[in-house]
Short mmCIF file of C-alpha atoms (C1' of nucleotides) in Angstrom, two decimals:
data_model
loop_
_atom_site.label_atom_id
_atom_site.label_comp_id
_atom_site.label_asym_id
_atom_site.label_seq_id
_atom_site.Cartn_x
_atom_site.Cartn_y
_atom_site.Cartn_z
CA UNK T 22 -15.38 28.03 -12.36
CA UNK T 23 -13.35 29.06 -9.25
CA UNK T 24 -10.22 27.98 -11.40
CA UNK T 25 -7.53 29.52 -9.61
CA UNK T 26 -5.58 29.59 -13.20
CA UNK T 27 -6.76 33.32 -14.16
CA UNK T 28 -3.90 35.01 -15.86
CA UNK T 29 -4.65 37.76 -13.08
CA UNK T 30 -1.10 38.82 -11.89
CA UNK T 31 0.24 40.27 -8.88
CA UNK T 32 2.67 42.97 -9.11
CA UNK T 33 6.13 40.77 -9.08
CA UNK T 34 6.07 37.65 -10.20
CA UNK T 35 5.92 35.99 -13.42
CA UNK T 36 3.53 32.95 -12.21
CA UNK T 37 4.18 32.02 -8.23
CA UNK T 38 2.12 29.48 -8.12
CA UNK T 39 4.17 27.02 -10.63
CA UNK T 40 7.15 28.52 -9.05
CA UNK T 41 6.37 27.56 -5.95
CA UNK T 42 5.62 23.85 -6.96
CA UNK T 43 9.00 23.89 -8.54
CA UNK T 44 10.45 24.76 -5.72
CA UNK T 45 8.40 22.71 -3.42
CA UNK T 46 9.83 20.01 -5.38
CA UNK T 47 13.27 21.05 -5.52
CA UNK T 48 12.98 21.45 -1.27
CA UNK T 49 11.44 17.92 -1.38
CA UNK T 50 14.29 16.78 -3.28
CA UNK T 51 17.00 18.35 -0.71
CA UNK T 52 15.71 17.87 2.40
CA UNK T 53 13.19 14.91 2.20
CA UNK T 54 9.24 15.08 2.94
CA UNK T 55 10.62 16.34 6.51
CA UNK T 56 12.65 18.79 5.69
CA UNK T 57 9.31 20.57 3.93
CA UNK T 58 7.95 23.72 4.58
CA UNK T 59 5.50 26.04 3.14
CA UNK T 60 8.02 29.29 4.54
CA UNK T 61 11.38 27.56 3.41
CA UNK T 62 9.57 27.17 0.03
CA UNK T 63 8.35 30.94 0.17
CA UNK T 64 12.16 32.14 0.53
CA UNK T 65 13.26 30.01 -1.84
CA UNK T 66 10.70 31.26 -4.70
CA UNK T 67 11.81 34.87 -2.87
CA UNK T 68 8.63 36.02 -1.53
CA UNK T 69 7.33 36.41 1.90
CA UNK T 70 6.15 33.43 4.09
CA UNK T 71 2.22 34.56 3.72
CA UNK T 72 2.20 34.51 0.13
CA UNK T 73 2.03 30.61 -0.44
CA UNK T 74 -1.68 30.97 1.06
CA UNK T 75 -3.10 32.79 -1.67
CA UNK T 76 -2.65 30.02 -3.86
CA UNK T 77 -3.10 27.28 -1.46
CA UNK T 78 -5.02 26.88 0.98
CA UNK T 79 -3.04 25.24 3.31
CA UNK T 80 0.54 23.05 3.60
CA UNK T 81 -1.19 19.83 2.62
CA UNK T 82 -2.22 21.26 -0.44
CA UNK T 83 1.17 22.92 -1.89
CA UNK T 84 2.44 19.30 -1.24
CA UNK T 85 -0.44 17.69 -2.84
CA UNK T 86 0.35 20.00 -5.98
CA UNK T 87 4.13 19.05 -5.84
CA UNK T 88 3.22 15.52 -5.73
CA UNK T 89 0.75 15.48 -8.22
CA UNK T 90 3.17 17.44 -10.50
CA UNK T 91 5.75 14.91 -10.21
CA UNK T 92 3.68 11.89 -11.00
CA UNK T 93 2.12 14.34 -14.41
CA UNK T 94 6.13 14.70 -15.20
CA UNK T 95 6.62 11.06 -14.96
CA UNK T 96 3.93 9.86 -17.04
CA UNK T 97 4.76 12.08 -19.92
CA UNK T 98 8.00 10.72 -19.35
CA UNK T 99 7.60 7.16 -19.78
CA UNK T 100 5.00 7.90 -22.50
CA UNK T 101 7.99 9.65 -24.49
CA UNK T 102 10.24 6.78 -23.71
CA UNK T 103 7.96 4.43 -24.73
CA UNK T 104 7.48 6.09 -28.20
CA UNK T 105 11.08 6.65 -28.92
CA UNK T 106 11.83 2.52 -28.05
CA UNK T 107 10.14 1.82 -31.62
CA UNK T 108 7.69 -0.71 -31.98
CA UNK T 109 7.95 -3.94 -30.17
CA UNK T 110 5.52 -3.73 -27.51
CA UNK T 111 8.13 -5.71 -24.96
CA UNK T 112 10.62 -3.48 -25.53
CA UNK T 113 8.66 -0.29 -25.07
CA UNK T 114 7.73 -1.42 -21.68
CA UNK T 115 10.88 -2.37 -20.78
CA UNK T 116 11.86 1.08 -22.30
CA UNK T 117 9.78 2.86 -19.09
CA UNK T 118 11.37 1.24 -16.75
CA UNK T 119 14.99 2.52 -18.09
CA UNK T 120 13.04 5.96 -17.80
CA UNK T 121 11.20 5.48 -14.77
CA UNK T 122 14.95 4.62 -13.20
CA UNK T 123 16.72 7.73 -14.84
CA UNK T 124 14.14 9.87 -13.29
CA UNK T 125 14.32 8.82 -9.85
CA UNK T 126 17.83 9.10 -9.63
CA UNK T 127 17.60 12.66 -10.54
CA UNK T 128 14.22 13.63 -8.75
CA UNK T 129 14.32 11.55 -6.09
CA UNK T 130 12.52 12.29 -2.67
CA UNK T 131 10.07 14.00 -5.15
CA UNK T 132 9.13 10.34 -6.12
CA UNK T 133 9.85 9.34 -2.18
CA UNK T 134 6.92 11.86 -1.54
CA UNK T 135 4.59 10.02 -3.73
CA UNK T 136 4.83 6.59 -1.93
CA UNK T 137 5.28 7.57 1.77
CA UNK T 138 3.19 10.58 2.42
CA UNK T 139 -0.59 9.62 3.56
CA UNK T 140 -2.39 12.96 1.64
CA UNK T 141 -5.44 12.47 4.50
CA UNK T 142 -8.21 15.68 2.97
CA UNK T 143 -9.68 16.73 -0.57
CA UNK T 144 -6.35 17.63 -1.48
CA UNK T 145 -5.80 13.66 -2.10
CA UNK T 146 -7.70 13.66 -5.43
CA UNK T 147 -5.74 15.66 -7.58
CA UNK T 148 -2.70 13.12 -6.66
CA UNK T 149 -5.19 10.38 -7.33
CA UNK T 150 -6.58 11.62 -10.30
CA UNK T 151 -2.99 12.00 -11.85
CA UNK T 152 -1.71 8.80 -10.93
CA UNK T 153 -4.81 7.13 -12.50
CA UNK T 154 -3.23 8.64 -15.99
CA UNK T 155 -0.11 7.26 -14.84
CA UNK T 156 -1.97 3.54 -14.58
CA UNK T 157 -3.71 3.79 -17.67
CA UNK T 158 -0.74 4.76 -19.68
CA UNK T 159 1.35 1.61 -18.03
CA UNK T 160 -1.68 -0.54 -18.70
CA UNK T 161 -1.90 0.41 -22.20
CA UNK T 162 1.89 -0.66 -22.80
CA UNK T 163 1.52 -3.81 -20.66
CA UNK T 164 -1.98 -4.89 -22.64
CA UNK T 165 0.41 -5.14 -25.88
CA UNK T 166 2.95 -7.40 -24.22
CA UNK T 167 0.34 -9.32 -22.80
CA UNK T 168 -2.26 -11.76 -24.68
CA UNK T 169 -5.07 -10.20 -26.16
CA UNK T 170 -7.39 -12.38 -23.36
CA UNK T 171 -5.72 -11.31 -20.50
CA UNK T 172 -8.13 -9.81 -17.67
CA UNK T 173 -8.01 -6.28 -16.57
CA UNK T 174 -7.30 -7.27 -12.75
CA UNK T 175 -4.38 -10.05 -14.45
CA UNK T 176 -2.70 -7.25 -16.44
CA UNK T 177 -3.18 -4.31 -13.63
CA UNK T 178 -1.29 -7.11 -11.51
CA UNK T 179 1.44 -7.29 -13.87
CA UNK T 180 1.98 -3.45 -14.27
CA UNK T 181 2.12 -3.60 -10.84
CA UNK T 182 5.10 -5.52 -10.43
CA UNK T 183 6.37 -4.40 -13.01
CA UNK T 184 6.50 -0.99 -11.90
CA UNK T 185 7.85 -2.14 -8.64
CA UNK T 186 10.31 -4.04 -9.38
CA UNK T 187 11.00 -0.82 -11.03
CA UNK T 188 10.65 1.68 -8.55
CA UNK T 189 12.76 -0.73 -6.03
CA UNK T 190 15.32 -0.81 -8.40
CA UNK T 191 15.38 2.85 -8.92
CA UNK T 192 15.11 3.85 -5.21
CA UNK T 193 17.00 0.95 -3.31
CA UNK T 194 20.49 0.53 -4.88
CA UNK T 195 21.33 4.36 -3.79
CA UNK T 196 20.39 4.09 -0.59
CA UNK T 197 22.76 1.71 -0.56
CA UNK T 198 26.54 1.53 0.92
CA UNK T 199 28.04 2.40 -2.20
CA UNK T 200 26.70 5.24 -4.09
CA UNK T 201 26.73 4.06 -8.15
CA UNK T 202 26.21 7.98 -9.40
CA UNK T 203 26.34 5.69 -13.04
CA UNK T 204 23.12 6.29 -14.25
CA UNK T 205 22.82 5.12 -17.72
CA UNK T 206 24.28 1.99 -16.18
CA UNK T 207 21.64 1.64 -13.76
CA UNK T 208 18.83 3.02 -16.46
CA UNK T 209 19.53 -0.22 -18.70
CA UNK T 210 19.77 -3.05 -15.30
CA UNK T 211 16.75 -2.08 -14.56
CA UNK T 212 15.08 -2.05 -18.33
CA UNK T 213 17.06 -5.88 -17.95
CA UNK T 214 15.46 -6.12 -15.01
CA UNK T 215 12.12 -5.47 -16.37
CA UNK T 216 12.64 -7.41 -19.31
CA UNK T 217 13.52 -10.69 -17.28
CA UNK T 218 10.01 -10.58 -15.51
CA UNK T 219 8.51 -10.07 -18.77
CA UNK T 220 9.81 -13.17 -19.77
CA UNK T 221 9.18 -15.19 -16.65
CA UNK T 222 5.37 -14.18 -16.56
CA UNK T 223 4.76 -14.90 -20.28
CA UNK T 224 6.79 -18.37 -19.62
CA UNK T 225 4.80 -19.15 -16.58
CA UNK T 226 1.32 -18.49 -18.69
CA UNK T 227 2.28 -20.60 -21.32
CA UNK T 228 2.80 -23.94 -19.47
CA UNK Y 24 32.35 -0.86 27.23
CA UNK Y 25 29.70 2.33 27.40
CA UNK Y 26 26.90 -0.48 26.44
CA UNK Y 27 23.58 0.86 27.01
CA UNK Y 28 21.88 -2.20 27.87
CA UNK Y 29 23.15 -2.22 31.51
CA UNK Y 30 20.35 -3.57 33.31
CA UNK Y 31 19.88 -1.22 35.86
CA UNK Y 32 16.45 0.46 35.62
CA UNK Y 33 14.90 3.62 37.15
CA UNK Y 34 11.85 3.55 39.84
CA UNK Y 35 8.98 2.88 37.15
CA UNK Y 36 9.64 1.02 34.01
CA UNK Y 37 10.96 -2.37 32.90
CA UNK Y 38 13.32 -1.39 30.08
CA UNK Y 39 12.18 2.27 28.67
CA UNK Y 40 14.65 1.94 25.91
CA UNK Y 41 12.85 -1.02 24.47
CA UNK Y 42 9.54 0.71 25.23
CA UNK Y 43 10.16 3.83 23.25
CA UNK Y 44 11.31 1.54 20.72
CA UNK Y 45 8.31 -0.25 20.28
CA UNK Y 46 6.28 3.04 20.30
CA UNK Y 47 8.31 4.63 17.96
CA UNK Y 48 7.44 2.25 15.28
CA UNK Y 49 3.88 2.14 16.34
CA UNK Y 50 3.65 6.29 15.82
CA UNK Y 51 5.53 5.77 12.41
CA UNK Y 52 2.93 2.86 11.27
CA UNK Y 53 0.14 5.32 12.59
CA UNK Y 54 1.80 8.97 11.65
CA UNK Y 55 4.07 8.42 9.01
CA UNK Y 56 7.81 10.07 9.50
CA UNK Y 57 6.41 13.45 9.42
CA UNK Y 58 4.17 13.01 12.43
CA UNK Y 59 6.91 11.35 14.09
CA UNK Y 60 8.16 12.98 17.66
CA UNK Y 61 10.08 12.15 20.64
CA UNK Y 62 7.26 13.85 22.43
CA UNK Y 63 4.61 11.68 20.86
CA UNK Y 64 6.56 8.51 21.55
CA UNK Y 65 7.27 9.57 25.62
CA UNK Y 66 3.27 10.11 25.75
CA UNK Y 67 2.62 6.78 23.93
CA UNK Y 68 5.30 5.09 26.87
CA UNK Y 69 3.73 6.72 29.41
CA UNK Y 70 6.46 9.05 30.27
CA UNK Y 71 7.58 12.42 30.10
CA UNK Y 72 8.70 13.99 27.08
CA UNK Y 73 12.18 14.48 28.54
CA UNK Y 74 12.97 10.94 29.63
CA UNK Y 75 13.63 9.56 26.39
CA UNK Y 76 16.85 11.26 25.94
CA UNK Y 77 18.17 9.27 29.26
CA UNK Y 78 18.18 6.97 26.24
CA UNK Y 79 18.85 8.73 23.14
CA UNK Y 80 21.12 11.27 22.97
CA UNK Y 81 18.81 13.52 20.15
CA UNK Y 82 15.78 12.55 17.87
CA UNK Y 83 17.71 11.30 15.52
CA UNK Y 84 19.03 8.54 17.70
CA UNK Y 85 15.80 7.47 18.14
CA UNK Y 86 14.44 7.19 14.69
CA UNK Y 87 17.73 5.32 14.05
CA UNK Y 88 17.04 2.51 16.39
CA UNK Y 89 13.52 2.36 15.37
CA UNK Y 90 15.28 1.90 12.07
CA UNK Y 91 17.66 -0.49 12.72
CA UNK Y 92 14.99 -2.59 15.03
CA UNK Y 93 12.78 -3.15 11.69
CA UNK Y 94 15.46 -4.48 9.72
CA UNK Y 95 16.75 -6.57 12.31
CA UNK Y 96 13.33 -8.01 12.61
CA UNK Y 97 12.83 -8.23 9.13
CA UNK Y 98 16.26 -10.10 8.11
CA UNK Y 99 14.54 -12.39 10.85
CA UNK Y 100 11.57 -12.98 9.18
CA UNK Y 101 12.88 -13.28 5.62
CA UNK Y 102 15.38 -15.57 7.41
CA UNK Y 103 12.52 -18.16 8.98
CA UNK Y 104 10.45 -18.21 5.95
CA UNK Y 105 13.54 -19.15 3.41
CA UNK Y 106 14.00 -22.09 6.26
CA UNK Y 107 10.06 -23.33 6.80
CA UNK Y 108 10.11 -23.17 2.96
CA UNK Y 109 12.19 -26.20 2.10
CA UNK Y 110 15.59 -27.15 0.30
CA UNK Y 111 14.48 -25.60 -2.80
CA UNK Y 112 16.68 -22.92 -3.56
CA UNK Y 113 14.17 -20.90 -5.47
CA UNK Y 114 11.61 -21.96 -3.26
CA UNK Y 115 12.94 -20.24 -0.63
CA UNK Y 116 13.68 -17.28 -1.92
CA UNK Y 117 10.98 -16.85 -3.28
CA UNK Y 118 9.27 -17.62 0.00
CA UNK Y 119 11.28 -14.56 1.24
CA UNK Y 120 9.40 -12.27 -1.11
CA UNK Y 121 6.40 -13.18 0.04
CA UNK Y 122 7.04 -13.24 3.98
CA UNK Y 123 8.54 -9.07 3.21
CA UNK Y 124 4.91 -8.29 1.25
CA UNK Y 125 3.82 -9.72 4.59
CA UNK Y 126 5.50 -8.03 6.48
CA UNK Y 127 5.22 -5.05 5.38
CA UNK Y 128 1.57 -4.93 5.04
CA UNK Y 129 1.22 -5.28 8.74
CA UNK Y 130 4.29 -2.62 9.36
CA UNK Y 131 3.74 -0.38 6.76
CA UNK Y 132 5.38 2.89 7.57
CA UNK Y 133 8.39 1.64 9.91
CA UNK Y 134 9.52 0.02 6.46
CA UNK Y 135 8.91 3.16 4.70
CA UNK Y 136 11.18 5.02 7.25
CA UNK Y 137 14.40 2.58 5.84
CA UNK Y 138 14.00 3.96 2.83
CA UNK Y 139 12.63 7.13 2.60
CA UNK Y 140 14.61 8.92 5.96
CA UNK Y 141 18.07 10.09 5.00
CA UNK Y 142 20.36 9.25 8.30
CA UNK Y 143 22.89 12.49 8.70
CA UNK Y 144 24.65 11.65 11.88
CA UNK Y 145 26.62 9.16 13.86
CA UNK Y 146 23.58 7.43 14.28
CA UNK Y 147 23.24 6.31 10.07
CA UNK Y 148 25.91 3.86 11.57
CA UNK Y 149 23.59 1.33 13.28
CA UNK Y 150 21.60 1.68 10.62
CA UNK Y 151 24.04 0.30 7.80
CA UNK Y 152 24.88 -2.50 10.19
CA UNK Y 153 21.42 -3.70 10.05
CA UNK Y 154 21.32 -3.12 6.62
CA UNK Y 155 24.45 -5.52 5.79
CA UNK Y 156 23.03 -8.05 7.87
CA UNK Y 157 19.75 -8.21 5.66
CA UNK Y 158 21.46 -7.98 2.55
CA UNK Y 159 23.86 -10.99 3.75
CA UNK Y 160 20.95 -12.99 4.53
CA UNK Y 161 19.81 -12.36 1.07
CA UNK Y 162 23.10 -12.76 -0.69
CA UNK Y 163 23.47 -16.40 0.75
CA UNK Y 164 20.40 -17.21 -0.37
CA UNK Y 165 20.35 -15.97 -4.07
CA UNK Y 166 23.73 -17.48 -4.05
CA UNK Y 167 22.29 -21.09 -4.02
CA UNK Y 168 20.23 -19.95 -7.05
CA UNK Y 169 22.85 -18.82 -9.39
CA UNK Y 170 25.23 -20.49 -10.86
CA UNK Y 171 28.58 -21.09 -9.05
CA UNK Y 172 30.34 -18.86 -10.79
CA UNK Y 173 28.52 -15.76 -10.52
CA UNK Y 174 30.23 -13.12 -9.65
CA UNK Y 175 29.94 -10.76 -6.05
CA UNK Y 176 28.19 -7.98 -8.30
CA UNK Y 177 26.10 -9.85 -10.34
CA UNK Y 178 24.69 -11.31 -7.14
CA UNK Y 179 24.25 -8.28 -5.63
CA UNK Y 180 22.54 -6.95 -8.67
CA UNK Y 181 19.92 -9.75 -8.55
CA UNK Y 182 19.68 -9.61 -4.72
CA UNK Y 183 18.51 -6.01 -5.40
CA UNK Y 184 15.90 -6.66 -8.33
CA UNK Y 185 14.72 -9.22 -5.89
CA UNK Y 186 14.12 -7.10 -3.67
CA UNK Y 187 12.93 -4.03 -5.29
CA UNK Y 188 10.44 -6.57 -6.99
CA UNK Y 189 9.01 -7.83 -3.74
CA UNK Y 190 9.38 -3.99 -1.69
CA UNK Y 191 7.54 -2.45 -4.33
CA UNK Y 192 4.91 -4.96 -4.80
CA UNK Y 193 4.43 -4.73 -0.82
CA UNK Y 194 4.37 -1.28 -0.54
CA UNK Y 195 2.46 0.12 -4.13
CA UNK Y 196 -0.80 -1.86 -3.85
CA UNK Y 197 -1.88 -0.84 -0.70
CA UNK Y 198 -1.37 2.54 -1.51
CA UNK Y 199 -3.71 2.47 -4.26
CA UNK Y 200 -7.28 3.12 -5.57
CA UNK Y 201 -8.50 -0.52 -3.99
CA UNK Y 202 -7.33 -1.26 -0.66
CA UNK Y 203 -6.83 -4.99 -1.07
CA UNK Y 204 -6.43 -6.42 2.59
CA UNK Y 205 -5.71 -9.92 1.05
CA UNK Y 206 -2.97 -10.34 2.80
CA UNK Y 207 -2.24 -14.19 1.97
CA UNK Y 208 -3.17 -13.76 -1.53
CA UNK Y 209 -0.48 -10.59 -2.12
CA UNK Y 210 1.96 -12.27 -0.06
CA UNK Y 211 1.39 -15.44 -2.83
CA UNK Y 212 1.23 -13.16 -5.72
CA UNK Y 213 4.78 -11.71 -4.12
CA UNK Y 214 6.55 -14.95 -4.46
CA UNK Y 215 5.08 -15.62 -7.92
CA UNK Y 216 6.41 -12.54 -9.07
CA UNK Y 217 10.02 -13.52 -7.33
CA UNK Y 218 9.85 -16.72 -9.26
CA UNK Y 219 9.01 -15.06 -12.40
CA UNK Y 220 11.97 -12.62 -12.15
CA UNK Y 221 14.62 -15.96 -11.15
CA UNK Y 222 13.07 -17.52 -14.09
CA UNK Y 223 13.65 -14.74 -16.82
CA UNK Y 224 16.83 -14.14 -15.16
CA UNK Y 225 17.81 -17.98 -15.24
CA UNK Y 226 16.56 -17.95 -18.81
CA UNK Y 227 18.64 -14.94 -20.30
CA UNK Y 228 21.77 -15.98 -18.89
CA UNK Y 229 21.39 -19.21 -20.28
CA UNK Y 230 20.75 -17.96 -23.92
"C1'" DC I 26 23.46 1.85 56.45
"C1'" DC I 27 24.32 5.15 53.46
"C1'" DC I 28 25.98 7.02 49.32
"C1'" DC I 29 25.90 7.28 44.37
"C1'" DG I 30 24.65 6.73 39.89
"C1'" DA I 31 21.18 5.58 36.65
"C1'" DT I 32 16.88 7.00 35.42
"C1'" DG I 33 12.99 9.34 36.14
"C1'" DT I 34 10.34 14.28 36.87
"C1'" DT I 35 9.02 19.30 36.16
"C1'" DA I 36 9.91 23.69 34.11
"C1'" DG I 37 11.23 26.30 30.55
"C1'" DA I 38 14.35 28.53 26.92
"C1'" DG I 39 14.75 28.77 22.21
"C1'" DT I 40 13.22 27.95 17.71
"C1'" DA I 41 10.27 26.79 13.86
"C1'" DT I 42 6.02 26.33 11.71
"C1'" DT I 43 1.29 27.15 10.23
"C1'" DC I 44 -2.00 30.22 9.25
"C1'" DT I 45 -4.61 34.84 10.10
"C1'" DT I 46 -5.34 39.78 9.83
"C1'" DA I 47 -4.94 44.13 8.02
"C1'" DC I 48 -2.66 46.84 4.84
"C1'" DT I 49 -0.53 47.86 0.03
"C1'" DT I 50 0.24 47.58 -4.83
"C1'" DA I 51 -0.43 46.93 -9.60
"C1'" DA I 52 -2.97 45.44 -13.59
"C1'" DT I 53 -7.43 45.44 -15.88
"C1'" DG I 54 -11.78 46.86 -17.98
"C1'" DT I 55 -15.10 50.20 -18.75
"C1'" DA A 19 -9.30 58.18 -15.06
"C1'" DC A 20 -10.48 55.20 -11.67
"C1'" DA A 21 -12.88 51.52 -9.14
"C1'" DT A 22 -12.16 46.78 -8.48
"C1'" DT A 23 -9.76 42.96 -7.28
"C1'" DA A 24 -6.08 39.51 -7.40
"C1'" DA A 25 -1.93 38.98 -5.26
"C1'" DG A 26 1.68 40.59 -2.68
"C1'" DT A 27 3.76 42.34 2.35
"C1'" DA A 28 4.52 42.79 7.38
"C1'" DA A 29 3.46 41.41 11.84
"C1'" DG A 30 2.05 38.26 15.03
"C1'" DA A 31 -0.96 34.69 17.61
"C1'" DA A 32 -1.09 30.00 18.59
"C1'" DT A 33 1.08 25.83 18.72
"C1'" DA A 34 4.52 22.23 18.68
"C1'" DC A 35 8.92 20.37 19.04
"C1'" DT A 36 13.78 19.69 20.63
"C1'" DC A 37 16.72 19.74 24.06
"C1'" DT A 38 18.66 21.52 28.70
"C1'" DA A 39 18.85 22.30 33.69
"C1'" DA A 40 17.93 21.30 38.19
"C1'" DC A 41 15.79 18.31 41.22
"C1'" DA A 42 13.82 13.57 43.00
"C1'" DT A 43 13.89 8.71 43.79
"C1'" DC A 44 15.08 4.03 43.63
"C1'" DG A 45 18.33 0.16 43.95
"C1'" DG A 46 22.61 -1.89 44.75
"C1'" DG A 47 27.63 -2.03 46.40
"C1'" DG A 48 30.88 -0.75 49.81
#
DNA sequence: CCCCGATGTTAGAGTATTCTTACTTAATGT
DNA sequence: ACATTAAGTAAGAATACTCTAACATCGGGG
């Protein structure tokens, strides 16, 4: 394999190429998607503006890293919450959306990144590839709220909104004129949030 | 008043302003913010690259009335559909939801711009005008579907789930694996989902 | 009729960014 | 010990973008 993982080491840092995603991510999170730079990310990690390239090959790719690394973070995220919401399946999905929300407001143009940028080469499948994970693990919880003889395309629909109603709720209300810094408060509206279209849609199937 | 929209025009255009405008969210559909430029836009008018800031006093200025041009359009859009949709109160806004998933299917990245670009300047002003405007369309028509006596920020808080339910949905599905171009049939999903959230909402305060 | 201001044009200064090239250093394995 | 090689550095070419300055042209009001 060309896996570019070999513990091989250059002489000064501990492991650039993680560092740099962190701080690609931490840039991202500052300055927004325009704001990004492969040499502002170089000073940042405290190296010189060349040394990105040898474990990138270009720009597109160090982003496609960072965004893939934020959607990894995010699944294992709402899998945890998930876990730690106990057993009923409507309240561990309503669970990831209370985690979902908490992580955007702390992470946020890192998530921005994910739903704006248009990755155009190769560098597009490792984002893909990680937020298929991040599908199936939503699809998993939504498959126990739903009934058993629900259709894949009926419950990939329902994660779907699901996570958007989500994602809007996580992303919109600071954008807006008031700035609610309250996050647990905004972490349970939108697990509320969730749970109300979890009850609509099972309502609506049953008659 | 200093009111740009004196109609006196130079020696080749019709109204520039409106022009640049109009390109400007045509490069952000095609380009995304990133590949967003004054330059770009003054090609795409058929100018030069310094006649825009006759216009605009900086970049910035620009994006911003790109900005504020989509959400003005938009709160008319949501506007017409809540009033071709009937006397229903949760007919129409439902319809709403599915006129933005609309909407934004066919203006994908000028939308993405309201809520991904962080305005700095002077210019985030026109921008928050807009903004109210939208959210005031919105607000008098949730109203109608609550009770009377629901308060300002409850309101607002289900104007918001609203609309993170219907933005989301919009903007999420197109961006992945499949690229559904079903437009009616999203835009009818949309609403759905809007009905199921009033529903569940509806439901829970009830009991 | 002519002047003046709004709105264009061209040219370019200044800056930032991406990515390459050639050189240097340090860790590793035999 | 020492060759090899991954991984760093410095320097810079090529490009793009923002914004300014100085000039040109059209249209309307005195």
């Amino acid at each position: 394999m060309s896996s570019p993982t070999t513990p091989r080491r250059g002489y000064h840092h501990g492991d650039l190429r993680a560092e740099l995603i962190r701080e690609g991510i931490a840039l991202l999170a500052e300055k927004g998607v325009e704001g990004f730079s492969v040499a502002k990310v170089a000073v940042r990690a405290g190296v010189s503006s060349a040394a990105p390239y040898r474990h990138f090959p270009d720009r597109e790719a160090l982003l496609a890293a960072c965004a893939a690394d934020v959607i990894a973070t995010l699944t294992e995220v709402l899998a945890r919450a998930a876990e730690e919401a106990g057993p009923d399946p409507v309240d561990r999905l309503a669970a990831t959306a209370g985690a979902y929300t908490r992580y955007v407001l702390d992470h946020r143009a890192g998530v921005d990144l994910l739903y704006v940028y248009v990755f155009k080469g190769p560098h597009h499948q490792i984002v893909q590839e990680q937020s298929r994970r991040f599908m199936d693990t939503l699809m998993a919880l939504a498959s126990a709220v739903l009934p058993a003889d629900t259709s894949w395309a009926d419950t990939a629909d329902f994660v779907y909104v699901h996570l958007s109603t989500t994602h809007g709720y996580a992303t919109m209300l600071p954008r807006g004129a008031r700035p609610p810094r309250d996050t647990d408060g905004l972490a349970a509206r939108a697990a509320t949030a969730a749970r109300d279209h979890i009850t609509g849609y099972l309502l609506r199937l049953r008659g």
